[in-house]
Short mmCIF file of C-alpha atoms and ligand atoms in Angstrom, two decimals:
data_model
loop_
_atom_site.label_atom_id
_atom_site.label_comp_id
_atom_site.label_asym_id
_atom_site.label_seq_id
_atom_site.Cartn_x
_atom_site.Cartn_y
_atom_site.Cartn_z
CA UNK A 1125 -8.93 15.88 17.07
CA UNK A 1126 -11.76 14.14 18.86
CA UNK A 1127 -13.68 11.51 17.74
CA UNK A 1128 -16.81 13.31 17.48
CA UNK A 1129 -14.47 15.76 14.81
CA UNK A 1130 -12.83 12.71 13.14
CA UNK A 1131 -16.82 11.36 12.33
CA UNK A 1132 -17.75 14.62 11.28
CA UNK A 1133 -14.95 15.03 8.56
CA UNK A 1134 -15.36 11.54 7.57
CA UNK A 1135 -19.35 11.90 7.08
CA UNK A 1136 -20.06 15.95 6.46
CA UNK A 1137 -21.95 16.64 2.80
CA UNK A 1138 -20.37 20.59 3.39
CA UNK A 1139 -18.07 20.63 0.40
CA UNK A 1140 -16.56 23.87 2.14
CA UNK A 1141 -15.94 21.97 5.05
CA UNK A 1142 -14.64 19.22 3.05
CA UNK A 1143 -12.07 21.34 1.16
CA UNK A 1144 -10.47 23.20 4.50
CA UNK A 1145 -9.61 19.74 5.42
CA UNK A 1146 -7.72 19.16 2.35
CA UNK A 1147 -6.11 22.37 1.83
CA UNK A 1148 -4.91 21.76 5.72
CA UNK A 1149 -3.94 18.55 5.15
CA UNK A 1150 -1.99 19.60 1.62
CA UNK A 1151 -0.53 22.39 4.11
CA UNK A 1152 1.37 19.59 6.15
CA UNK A 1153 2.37 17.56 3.77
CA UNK A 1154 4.32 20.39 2.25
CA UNK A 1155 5.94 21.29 5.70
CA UNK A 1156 7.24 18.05 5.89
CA UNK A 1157 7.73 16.68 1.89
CA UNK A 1158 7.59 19.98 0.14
CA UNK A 1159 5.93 19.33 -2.90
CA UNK A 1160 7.89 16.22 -3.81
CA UNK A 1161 5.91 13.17 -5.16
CA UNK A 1162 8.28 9.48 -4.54
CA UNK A 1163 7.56 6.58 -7.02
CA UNK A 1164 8.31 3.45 -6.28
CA UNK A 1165 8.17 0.45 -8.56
CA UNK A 1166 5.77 -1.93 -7.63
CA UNK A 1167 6.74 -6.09 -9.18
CA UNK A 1168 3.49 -8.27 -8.48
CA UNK A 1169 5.07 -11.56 -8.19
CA UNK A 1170 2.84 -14.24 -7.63
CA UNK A 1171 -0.84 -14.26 -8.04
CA UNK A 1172 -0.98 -17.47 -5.71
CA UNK A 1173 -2.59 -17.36 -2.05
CA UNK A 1174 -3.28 -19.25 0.36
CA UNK A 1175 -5.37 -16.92 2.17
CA UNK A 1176 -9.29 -16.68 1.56
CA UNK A 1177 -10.25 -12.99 2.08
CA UNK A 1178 -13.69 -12.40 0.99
CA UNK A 1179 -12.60 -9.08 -0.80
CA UNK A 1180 -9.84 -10.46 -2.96
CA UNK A 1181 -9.43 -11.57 -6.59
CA UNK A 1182 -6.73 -13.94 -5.73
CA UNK A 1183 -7.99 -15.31 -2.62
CA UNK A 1184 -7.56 -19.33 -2.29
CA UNK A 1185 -11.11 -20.18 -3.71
CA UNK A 1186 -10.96 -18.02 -7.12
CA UNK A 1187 -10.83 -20.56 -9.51
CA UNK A 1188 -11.71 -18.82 -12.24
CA UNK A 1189 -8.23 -16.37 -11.89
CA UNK A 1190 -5.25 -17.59 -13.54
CA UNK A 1191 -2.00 -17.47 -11.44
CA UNK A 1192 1.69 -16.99 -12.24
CA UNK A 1193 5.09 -17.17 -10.32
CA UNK A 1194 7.76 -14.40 -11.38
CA UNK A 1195 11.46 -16.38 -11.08
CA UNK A 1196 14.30 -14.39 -8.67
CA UNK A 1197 15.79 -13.99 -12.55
CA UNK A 1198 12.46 -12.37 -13.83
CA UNK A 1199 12.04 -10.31 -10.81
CA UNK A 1200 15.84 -9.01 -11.16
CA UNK A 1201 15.16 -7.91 -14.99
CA UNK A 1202 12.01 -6.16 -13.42
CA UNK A 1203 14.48 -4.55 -11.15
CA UNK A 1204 16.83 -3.67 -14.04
CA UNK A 1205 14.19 -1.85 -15.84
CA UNK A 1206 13.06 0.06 -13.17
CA UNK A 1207 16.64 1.01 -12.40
CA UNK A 1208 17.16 1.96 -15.43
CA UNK A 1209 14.20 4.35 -15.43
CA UNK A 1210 15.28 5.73 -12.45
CA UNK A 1211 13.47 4.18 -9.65
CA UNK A 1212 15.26 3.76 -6.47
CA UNK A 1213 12.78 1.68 -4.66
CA UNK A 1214 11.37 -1.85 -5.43
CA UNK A 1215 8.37 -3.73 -3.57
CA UNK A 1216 7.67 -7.13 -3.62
CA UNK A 1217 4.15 -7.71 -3.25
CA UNK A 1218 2.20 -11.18 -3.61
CA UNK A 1219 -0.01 -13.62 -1.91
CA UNK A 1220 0.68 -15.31 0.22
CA UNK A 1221 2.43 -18.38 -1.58
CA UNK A 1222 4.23 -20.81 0.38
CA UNK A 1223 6.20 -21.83 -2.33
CA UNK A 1224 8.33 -18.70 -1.87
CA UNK A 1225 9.90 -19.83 1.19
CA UNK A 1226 12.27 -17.87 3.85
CA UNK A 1227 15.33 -19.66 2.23
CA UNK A 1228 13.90 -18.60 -1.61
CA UNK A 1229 12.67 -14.91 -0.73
CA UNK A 1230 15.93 -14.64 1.28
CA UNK A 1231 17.99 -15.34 -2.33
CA UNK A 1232 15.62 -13.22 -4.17
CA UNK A 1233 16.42 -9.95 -1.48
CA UNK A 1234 19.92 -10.91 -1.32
CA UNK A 1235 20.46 -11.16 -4.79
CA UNK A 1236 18.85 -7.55 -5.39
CA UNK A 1237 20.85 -5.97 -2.41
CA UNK A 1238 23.77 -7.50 -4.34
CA UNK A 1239 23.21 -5.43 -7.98
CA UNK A 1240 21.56 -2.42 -6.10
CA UNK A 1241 23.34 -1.47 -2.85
CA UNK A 1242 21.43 1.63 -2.49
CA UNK A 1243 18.20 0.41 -3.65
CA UNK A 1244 15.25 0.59 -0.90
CA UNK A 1245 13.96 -3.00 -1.12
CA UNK A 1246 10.40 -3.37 0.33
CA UNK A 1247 8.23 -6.52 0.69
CA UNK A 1248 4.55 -6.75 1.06
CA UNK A 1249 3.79 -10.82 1.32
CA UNK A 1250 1.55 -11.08 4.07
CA UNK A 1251 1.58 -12.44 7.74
CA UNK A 1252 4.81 -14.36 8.86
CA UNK A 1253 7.12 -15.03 11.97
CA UNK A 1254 9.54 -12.62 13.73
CA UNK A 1255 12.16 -15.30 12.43
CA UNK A 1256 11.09 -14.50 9.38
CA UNK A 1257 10.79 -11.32 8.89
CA UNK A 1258 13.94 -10.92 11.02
CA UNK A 1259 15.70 -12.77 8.04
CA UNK A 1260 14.70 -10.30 5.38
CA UNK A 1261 15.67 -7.76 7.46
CA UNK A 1262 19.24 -9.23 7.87
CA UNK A 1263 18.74 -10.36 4.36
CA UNK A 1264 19.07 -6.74 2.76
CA UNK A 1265 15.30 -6.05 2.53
CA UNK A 1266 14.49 -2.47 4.98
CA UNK A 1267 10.71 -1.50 4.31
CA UNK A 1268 7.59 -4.01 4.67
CA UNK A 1269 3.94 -2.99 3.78
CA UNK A 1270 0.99 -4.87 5.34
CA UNK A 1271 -2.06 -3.14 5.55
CA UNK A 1272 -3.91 -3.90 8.66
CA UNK A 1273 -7.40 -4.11 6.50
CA UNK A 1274 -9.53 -2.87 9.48
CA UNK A 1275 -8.77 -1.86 13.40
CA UNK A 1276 -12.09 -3.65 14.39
CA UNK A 1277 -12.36 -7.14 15.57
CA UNK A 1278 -16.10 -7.50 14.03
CA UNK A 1279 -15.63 -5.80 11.04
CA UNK A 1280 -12.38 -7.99 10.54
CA UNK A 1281 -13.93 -10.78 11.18
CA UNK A 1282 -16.67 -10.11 8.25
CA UNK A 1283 -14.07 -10.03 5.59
CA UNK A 1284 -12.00 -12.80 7.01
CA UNK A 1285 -12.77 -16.32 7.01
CA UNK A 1286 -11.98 -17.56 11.19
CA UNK A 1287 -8.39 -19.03 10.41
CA UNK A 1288 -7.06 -15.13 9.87
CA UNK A 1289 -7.36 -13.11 12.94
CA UNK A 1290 -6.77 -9.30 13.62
CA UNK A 1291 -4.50 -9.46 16.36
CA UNK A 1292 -1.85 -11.72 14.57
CA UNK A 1293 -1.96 -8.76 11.35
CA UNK A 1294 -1.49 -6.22 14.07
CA UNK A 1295 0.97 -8.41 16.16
CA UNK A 1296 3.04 -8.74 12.80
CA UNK A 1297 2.81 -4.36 12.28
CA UNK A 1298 4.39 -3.95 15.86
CA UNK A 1299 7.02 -6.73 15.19
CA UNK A 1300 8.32 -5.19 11.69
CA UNK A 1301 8.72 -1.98 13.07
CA UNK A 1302 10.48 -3.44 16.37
CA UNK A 1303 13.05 -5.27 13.87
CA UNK A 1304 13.88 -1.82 12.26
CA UNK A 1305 11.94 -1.92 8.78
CA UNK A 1306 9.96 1.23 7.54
CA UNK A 1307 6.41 -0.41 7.90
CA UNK A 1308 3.38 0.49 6.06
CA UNK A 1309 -0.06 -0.26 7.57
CA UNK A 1310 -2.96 1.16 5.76
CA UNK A 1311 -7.03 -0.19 5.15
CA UNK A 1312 -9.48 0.12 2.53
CA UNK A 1313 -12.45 2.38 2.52
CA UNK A 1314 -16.03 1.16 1.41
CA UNK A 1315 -15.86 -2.43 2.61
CA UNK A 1316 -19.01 -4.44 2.96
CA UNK A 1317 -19.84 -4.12 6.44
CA UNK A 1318 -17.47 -0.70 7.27
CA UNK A 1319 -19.16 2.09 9.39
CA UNK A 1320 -17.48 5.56 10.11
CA UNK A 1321 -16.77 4.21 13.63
CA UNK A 1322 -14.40 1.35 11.83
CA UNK A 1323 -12.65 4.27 10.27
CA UNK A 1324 -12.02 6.14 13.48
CA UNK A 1325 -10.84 2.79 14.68
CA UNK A 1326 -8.78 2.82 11.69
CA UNK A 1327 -7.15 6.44 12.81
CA UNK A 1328 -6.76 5.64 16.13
CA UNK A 1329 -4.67 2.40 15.31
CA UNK A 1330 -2.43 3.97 13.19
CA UNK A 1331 -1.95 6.92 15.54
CA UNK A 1332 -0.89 4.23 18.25
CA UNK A 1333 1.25 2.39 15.83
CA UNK A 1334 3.07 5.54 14.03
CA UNK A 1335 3.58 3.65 10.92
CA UNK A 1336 6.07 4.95 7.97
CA UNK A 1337 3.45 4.98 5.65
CA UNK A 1338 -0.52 4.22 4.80
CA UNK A 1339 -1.64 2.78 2.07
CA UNK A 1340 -5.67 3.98 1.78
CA UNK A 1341 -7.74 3.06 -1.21
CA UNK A 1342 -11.16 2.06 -1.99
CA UNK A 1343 -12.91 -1.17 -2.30
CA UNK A 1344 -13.72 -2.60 -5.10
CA UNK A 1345 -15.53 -5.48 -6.25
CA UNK A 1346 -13.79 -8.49 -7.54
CA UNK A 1347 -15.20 -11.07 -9.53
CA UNK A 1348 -15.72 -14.72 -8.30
CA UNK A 1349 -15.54 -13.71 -4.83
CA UNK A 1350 -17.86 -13.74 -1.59
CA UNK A 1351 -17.80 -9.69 -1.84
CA UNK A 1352 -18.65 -9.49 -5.93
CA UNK A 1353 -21.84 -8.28 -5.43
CA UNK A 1354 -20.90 -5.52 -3.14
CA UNK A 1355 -20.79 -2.03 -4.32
CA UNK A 1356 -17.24 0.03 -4.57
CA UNK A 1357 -16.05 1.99 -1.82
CA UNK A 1358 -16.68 6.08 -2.15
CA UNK A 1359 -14.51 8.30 -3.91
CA UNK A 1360 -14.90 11.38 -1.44
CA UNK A 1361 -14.89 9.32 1.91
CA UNK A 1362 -11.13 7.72 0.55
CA UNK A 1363 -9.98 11.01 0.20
CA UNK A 1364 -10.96 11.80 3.73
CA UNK A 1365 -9.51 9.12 4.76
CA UNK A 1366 -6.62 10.08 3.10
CA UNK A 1367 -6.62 14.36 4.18
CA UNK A 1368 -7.43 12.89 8.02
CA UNK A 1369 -4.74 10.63 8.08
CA UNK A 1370 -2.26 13.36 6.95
CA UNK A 1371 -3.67 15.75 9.60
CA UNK A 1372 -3.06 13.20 12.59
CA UNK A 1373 0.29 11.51 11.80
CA UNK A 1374 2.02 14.33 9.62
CA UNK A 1375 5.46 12.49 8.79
CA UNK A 1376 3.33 9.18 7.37
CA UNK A 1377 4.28 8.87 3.54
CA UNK A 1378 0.85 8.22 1.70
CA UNK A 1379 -0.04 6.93 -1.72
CA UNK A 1380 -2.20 7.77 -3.87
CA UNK A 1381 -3.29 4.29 -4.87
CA UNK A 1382 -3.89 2.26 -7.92
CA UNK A 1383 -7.80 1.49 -6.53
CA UNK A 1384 -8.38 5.07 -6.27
CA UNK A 1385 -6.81 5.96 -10.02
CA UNK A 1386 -9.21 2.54 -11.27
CA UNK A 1387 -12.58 4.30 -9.15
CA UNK A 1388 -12.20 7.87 -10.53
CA UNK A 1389 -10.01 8.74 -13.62
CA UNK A 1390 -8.45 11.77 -11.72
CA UNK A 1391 -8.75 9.84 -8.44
CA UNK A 1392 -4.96 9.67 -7.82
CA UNK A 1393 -4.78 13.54 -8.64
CA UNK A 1394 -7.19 14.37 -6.31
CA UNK A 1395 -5.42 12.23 -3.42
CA UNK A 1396 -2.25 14.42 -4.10
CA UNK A 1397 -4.82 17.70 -3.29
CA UNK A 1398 -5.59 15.60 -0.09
CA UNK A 1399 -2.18 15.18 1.64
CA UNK A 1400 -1.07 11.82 -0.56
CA UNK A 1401 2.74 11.97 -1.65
CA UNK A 1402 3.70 8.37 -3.38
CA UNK A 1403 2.89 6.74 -6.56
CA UNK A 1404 3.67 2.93 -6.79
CA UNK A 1405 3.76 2.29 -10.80
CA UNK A 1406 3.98 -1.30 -11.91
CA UNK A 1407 6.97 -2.80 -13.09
CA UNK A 1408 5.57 -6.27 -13.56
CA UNK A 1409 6.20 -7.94 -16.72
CA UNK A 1410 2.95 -6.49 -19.36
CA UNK A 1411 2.16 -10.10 -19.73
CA UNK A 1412 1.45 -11.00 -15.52
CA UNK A 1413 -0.34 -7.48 -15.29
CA UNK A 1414 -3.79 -8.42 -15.93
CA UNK A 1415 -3.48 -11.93 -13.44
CA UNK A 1416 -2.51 -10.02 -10.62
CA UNK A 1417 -5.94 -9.04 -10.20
CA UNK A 1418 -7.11 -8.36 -6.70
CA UNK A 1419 -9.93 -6.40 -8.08
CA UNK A 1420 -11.93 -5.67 -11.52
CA UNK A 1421 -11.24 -3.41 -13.87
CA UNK A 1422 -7.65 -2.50 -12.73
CA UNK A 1423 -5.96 0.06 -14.30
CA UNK A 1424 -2.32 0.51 -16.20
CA UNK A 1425 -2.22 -3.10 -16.68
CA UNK A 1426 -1.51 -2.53 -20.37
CA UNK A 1427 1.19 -0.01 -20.31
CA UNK A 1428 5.05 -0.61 -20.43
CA UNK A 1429 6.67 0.58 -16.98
CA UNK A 1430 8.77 3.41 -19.20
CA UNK A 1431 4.99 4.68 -20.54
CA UNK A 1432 3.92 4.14 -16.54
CA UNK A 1433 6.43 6.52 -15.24
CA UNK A 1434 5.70 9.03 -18.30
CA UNK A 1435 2.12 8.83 -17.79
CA UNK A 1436 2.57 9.41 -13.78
CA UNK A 1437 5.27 12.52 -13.97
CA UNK A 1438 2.59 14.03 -16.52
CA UNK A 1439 -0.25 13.89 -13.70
CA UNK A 1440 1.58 15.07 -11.17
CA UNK A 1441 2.92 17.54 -12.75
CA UNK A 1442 -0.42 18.94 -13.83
CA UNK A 1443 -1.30 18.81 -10.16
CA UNK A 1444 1.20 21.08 -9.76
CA UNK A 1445 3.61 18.78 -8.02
CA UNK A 1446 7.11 17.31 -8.35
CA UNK A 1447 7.75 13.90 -9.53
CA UNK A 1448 10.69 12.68 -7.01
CA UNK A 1449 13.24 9.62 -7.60
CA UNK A 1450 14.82 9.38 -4.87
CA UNK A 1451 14.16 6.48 -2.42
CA UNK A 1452 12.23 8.86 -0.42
CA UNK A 1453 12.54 7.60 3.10
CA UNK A 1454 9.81 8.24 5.86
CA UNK A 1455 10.21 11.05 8.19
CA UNK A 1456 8.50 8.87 10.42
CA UNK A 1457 11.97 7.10 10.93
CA UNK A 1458 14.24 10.64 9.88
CA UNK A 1459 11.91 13.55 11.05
CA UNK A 1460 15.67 15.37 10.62
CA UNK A 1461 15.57 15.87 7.03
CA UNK A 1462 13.36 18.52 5.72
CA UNK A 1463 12.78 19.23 2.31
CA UNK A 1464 12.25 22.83 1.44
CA UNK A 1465 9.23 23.35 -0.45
CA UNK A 1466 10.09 24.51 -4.34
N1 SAH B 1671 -0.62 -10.69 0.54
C1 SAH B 1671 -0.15 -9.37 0.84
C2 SAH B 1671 -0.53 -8.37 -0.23
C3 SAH B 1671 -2.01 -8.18 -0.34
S1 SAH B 1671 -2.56 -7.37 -1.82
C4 SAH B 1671 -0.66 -8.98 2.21
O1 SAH B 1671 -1.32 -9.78 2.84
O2 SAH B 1671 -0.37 -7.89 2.66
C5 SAH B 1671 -2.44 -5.68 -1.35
C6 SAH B 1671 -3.68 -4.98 -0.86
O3 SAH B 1671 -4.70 -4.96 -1.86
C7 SAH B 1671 -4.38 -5.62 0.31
O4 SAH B 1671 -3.72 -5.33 1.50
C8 SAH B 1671 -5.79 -5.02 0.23
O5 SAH B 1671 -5.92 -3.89 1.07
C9 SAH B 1671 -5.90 -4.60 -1.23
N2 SAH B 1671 -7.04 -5.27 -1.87
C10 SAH B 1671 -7.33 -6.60 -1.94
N3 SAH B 1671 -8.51 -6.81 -2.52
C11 SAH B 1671 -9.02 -5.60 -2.83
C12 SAH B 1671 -10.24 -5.15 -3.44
N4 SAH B 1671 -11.17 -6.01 -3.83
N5 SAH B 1671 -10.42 -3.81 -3.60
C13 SAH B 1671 -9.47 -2.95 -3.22
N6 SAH B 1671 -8.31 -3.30 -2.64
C14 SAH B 1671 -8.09 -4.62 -2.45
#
């Protein structure tokens, strides 16, 4: 597509127009998923950070949000639950909190490789070195999200304070996938700032990085923070987002994200019409849910995980899709398999 086409998807008011792009992108999706939907279980395990995005309930300067550490032994249990469910992939997502060190996070992976040999183990804590990451990888852990936030240098810099810089996020991207993990880049839509050039930016990264997967949702306010009084990213341009992104790199997995389910009440649904074909339900201990608050309003923060997984396999369903648990690897990284389309 060329840019002038990407800008015209991600702008155009024709709803005709708007739903050939997702029936095409819903088109690829099933040539290379079928109509299988992969859940993974997401643990939030530390609400500390010692970042300072100006988008983010847990940045640095919130002192108004309560935080919490998860132990390696409560973040096992969450991985026994979740096994027992059925889930076959676990991610580890936090701040970044330097008291989880290399030597502690490598325990933590080691010690779930250990009880769950087949287990997809994916991390999503932030910016660190190759040596680092290098360790996790050796370590047992094989997929890493880390959503680049924006492709432009401007726009990154208006939702960063100067100590975080773009080309050390993307840097990190091209190192992961160099060391062998399934990465996950990914933005949100409807930042302060964002203009549909940013978003092409956006496309055209990811189309040069090839990434596993893309994490897409919407902005949305959090209290106590530089962006508060910003409005919420748009429903429709997400899904865009979401239908374009399926359309350029057709083997990228793509969820249909917790932001998007909080903005619209059938949000994730409709992100499954759009060429999305993950769920990441909590497994987070009920009592954490609420503090790991990167935005207001969150949803499923009350639920058990086993009501969670009910809840999901009911929507999709509906959709008219298949709720999926197996660990659902990229065909970014095995374009062999195909599943046949039921
Ligand atoms: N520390 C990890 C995890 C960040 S939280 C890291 O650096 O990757 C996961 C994602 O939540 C972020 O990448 C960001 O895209 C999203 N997020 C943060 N604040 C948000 C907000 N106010 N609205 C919507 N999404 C937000």
């Amino acid at each position: 597509m060329t840019d002038a086409e990407i800008l015209h998807y991600i702008t155009t008011d024709d709803r005709a127009e708007a739903e050939a792009l997702y029936a095409g992108a819903r088109a690829v999706r099933e040539k290379h998923y079928g109509t299988d939907v992969y859940f993974r279980g997401l643990i939030e395990f530390t609400s500390y950070c010692k970042n300072n995005c100006f988008y983010c309930g847990i940045r640095r300067d919130n002192a108004e949000t309560r935080r919490y550490r998860l132990s390696r032994e409560q973040i096992l249990e969450c991985c026994r639950t979740g096994n027992a469910l059925g889930f076959r992939t676990f991610v580890l997502q936090g701040g970044e909190d330097p008291y989880y060190t290399d030597e502690k996070m490598i325990g933590i992976i080691r010690a779930i490789r250990a009880e769950f040999p087949e287990h997809a183990i994916t991390l999503s804590i932030g910016e660190r070195s190759r040596e680092s990451y290098e360790a996790f990888y050796e370590a047992g852990a094989d997929r890493y999200l880390l959503r680049h936030e924006t492709a432009d240098e401007e726009h990154y810099r208006a939702m960063h304070p100067a100590e975080m810089k773009l080309s050390n996020r993307k840097e990190c991207l091209y190192t992961l996938r160099e060391i062998g993990f399934q990465v996950g880049a990914g933005f949100m839509v409807g930042t302060p700032f964002q203009t549909p050039e940013c978003l092409l930016e956006d496309l055209r990264f990811l189309e040069d990085l090839d990434p596993h997967m893309v994490g897409i949702g919407p902005f949305i306010p959090a209290s106590h923070t530089p962006f508060a009084g910003y409005p919420a990213g748009g429903e429709e341009r997400t899904l865009r987002m979401v239908a374009l992104t399926r359309l350029l790199l057709p083997r990228t997995l793509l969820p249909a994200t917790t932001a998007l389910g909080t903005l619209a009440g059938d949000g994730r649904e409709k992100a499954l019409l759009a060429g999305a074909n993950v769920v990441m339900p909590n497994l987070s201990p009920v009592d954490v849910r609420k503090l790991y608050s990167l935005y207001d309003n969150k949803i499923c923060t009350g639920d058990e995980a086993a009501e969670c997984l009910r809840c999901m396999s009911l929507r999709i369903k509906a959709t008219g899709f298949c709720p999926s648990m197996v660990r659902g690897d990229s065909r970014v990284a095995f374009p062999q398999i195909q599943t046949v389309p039921v």
